[in-house]
Structures are given as C-alpha cells and as structure tokens.
Short mmCIF file of C-alpha atoms and ligand atoms in Angstrom, two decimals:
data_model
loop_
_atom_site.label_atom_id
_atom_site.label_comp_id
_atom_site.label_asym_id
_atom_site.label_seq_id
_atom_site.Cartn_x
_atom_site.Cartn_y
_atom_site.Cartn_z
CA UNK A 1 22.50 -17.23 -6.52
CA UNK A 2 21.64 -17.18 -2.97
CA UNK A 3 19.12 -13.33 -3.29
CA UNK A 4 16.66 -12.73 -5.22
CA UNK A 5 15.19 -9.53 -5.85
CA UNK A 6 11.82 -9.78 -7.41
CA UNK A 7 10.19 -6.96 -8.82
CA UNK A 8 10.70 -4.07 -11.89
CA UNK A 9 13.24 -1.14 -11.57
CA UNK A 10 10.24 1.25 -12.09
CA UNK A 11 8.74 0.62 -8.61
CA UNK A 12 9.24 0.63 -5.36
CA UNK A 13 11.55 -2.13 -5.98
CA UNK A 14 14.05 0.65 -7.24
CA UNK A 15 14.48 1.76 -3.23
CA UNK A 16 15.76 -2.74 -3.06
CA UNK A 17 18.08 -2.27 -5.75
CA UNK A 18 19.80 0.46 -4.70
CA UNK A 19 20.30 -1.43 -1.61
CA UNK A 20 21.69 -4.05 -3.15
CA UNK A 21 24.13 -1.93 -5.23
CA UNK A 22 25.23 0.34 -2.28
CA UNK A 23 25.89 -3.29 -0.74
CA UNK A 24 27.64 -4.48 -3.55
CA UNK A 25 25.47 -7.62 -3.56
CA UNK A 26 25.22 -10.70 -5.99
CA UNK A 27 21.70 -11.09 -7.06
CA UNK A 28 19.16 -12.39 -9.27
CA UNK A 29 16.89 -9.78 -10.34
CA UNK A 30 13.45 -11.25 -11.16
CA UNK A 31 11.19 -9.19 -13.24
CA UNK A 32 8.10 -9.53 -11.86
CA UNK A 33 5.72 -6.17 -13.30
CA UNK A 34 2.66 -4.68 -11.40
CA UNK A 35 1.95 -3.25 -15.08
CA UNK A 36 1.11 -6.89 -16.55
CA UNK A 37 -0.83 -8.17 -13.77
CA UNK A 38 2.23 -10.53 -12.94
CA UNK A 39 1.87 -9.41 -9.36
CA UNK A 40 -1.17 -10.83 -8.62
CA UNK A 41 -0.35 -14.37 -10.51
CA UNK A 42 -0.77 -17.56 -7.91
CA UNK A 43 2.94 -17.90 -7.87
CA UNK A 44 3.85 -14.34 -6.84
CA UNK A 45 1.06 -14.49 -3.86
CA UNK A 46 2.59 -17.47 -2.71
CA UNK A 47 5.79 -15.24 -2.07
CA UNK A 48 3.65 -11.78 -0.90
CA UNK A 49 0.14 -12.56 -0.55
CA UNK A 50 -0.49 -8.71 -0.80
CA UNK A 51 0.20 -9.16 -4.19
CA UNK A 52 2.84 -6.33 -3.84
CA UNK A 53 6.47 -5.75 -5.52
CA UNK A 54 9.47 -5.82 -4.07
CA UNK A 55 9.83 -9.34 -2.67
CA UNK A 56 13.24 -10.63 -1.67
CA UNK A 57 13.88 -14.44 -1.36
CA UNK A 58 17.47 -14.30 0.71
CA UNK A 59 18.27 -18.21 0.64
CA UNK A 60 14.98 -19.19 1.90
CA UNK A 61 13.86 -15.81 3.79
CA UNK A 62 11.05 -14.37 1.89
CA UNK A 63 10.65 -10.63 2.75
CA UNK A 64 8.22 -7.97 1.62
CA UNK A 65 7.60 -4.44 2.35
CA UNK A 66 10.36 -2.16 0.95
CA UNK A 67 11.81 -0.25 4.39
CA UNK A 68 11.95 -3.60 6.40
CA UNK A 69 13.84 -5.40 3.42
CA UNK A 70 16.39 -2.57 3.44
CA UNK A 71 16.45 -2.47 6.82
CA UNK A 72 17.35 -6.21 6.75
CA UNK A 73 19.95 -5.77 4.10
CA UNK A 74 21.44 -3.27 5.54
CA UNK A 75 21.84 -5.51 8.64
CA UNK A 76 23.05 -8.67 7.16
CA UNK A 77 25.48 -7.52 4.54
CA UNK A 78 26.13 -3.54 6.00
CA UNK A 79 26.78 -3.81 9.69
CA UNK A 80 28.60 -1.09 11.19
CA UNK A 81 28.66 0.96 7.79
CA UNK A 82 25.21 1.43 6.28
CA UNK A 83 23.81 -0.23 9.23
CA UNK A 84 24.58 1.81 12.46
CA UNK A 85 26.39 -0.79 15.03
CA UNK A 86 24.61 0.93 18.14
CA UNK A 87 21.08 0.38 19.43
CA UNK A 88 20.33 3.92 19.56
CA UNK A 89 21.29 5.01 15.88
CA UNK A 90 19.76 1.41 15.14
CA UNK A 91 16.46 2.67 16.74
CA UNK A 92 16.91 5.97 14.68
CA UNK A 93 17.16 3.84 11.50
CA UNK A 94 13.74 2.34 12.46
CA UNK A 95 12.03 5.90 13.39
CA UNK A 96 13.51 7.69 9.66
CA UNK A 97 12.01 4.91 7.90
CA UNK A 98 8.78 4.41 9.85
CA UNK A 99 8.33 7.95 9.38
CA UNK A 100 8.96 7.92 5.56
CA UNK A 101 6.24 5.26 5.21
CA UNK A 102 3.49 7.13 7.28
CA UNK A 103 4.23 10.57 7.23
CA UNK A 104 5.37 11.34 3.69
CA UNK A 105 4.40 8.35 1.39
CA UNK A 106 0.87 8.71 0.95
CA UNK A 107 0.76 12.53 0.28
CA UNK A 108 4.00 12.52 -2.06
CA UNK A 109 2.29 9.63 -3.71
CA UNK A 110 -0.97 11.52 -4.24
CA UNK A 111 1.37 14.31 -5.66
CA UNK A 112 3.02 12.50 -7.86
CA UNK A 113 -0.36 10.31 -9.39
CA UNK A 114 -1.99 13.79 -10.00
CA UNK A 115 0.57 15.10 -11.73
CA UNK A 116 2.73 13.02 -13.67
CA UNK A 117 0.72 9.42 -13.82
CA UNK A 118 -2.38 9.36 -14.10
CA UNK A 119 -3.86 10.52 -17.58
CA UNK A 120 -4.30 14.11 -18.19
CA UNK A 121 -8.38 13.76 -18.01
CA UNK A 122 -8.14 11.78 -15.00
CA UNK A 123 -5.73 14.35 -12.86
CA UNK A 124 -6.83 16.16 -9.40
CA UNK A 125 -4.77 18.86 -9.40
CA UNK A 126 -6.38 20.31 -5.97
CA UNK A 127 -5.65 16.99 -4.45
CA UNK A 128 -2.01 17.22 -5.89
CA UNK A 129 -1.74 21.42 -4.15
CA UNK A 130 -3.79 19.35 -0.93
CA UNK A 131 -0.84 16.90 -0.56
CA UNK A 132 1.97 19.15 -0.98
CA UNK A 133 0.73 21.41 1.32
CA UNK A 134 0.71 18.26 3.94
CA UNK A 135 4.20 17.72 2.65
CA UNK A 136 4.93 20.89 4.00
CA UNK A 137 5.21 20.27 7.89
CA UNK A 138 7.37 16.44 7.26
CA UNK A 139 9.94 18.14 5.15
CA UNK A 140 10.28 20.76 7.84
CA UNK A 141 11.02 18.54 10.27
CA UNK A 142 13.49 16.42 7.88
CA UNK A 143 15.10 19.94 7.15
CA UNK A 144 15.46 20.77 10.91
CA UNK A 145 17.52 17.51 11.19
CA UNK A 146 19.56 18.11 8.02
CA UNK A 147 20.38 21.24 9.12
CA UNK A 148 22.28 19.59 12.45
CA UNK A 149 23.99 16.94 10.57
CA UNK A 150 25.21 16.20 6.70
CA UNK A 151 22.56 12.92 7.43
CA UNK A 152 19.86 11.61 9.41
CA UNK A 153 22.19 9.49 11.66
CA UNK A 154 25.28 11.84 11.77
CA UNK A 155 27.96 12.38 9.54
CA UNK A 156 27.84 9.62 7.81
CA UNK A 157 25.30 8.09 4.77
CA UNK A 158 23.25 5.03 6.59
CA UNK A 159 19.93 3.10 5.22
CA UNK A 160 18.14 5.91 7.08
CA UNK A 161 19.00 8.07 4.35
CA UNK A 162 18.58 5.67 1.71
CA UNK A 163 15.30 4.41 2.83
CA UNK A 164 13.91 7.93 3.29
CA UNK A 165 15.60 9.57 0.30
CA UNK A 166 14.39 6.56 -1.82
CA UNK A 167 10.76 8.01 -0.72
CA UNK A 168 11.85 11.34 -1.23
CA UNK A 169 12.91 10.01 -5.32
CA UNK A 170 9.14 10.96 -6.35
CA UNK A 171 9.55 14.60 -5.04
CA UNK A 172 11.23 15.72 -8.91
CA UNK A 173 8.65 14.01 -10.79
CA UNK A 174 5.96 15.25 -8.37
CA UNK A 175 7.24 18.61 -8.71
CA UNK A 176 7.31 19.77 -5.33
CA UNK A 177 8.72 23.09 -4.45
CA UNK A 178 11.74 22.14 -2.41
CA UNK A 179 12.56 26.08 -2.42
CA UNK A 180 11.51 26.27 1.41
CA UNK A 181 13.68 23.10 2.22
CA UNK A 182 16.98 23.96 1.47
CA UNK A 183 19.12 21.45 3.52
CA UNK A 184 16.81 18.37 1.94
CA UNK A 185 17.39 19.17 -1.31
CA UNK A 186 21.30 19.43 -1.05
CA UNK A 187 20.97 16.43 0.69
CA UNK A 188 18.43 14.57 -1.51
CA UNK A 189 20.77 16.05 -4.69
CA UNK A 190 23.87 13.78 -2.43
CA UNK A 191 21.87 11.27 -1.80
CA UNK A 192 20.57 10.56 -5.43
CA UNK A 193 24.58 11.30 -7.03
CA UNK A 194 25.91 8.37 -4.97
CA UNK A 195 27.05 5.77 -8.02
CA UNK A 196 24.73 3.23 -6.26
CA UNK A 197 21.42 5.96 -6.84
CA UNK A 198 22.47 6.21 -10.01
CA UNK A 199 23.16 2.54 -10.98
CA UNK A 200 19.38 1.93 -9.58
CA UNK A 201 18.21 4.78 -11.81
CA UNK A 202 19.74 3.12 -14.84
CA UNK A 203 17.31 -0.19 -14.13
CA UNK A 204 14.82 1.84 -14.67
CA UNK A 205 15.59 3.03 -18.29
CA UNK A 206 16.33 -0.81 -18.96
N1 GSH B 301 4.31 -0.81 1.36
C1 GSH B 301 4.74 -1.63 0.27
C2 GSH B 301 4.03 -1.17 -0.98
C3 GSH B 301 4.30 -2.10 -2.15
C4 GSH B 301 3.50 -1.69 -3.38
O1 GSH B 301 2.37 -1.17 -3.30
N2 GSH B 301 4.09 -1.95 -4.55
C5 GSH B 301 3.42 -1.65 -5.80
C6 GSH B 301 4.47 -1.24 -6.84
S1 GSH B 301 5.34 0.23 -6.39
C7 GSH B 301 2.76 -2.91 -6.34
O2 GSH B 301 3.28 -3.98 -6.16
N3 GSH B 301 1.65 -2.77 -7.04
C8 GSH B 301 1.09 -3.89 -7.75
C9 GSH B 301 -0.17 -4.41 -7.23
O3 GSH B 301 -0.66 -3.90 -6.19
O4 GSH B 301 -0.69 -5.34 -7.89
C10 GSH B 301 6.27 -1.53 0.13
O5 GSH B 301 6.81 -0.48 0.48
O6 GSH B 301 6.92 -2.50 -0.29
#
C-alpha cells in the first residue's frame, strides 16, 4: 500500500485519520503507541527523530507534524475540494492551522491534562480555569469568523476546518464552556457529525 499512517487513533494521529477518511484514502495504519514507549524505539526515530506520533510514509515521503501532513494530504489527494485551488484561500489554510497550533493547542491541552488525564492527585485545577480563560480571546476570534461564513474558508468544509476543529476535539473532554461561543460550537457540532469525524472517532474505541 503506497501510505502509511503510523501512529494510535487515541492521539493526535486521530486529526491524520480523519484526513485520510474525508479523502477516502487506501492506507496502512501502523500502530505505533506513545503509551508503550514504542515512540521512542530506534526504528520509529529513524522516521521522526522527535520521537512524536503521527508519522506518514507516502511512497517514500516521510512526514511529521500533524497540520503540515494534513495540509499535504489535503493537497495531493483533495485539490480544489478540501484543498482550496486559489493562493489566497491556500494561504488562509496555512494561517487557520498555524493558528490552531500556537494559539489554542497549548492552553486547550493544559485544560484537558488537568482535568480529564492526569490522575486525580496529580490535577491543577487553577492551571486548567488559567488556560480556559486564555482560551477565551482565540475562540472569540474563531467565533467572529464563523459568524461571517458556515467555515473558515467560505461556504464550504476545507482542511482549515478539519485541522482546526481536530484541535478544537479536546474542548468536550476538557470541558470548556463553549456557552459564550455560539457559532463554534454549531460549527464544531458540524464539523465532528461529518461520517469521516465519526469514522476517526470509532479508531479510537478500537
Ligand atoms: N506537534 C506535533 C506533536 C506530536 C505529539 O506530541 N504527539 C504525541 C502524541 S499526541 C506523542 O507522540 N507523544 C509521544 C512521545 O512524545 O513519546 C504534531 O502535531 O504532530
């Protein structure tokens, strides 16, 4: 099989699968688990020296770091549907997904550790109030935009939305109060309904 998708449903490799499924694309999914160590073995560095999951090996590219493998998906196998066919909506692709990584990652992330990971005894819940409250001013701005257009390119679904909304997955768990955000969550509820979310989701429970 010419792709190979390596890493487990239940990390960030979930945002690669649903990719793939929105793409309809062949792959071999290889099981590689943060949980067992596996990531850090000498033959997974040799793929992603970070030691990180997802990894894509797309006959002989080897890609790491979630939003660009999307992003490269989405060009290869989605042009002119998930993948705008302009250079401006292309650049806009770029900026949604850039922004996911540095503007809401890390805080949702700290949300989420503090208050559905870690162990009970080990939980910060100030840090978890801290990083919502950061949250606050990114999912203003994503709410301004959703409240122009249905998504973040237009009217139509692109790998902007699914690379942010894939961020945007951990807000549920995290329990953030989307209350004040009313455009992002009808249009993370959209987003995460598509059969593609919800064949990704399914991984997970597998
Ligand atoms: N920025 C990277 C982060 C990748 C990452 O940290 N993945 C975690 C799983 S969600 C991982 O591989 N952890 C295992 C380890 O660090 O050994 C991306 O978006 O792909």
């Amino acid at each position: 099989m010419a792709l190979k998708i390596y890493g487990v449903a239940r990390s960030r490799t979930a945002r690669v699968l649903w990719m793939a499924a929105e793409l309809g694309l062949d792959y071999e999914h290889v099981k590689v688990d943060f949980a067992t160590g596996e990531t850090r073995s000498p033959a997974h560095l040799a793929l992603n020296p970070n030691g990180h999951i997802p990894v894509i090996d797309d006959n002989g590219l080897i890609l790491w770091e979630s939003m660009a493998i999307n992003l490269y998906l989405a060009k290869q196998y989605g042009a002119g549907k998930l993948y705008p066919s302009g250079l401006e909506d292309e650049a806009r692709a770029w900026q949604w997904s850039f922004w996911g990584m540095t503007e809401v990652e890390r805080p949702l992330l700290t949300a989420l550790m503090n208050r559905a990971f870690y162990p009970e005894a080990q939980r910060d819940a100030a840090a978890a109030d801290m990083a919502e409250k950061t949250l606050a001013q990114p999912l203003g701005v994503l709410d301004a935009t959703l409240g122009r257009s249905a998504n973040l390119l237009g009217a139509n679904f692109s790998v902007a939305d699914l690379n942010v909304a894939s961020i945007f997955a951990w807000a549920r768990p995290a329990q953030i109060d989307m209350s004040a955000f009313p455009k992002t969550a009808e249009w993370l509820k959209n987003c995460a309904e598509r059969p593609a979310a919800r064949a990704a989701r399914q991984l997970q429970r597998e």
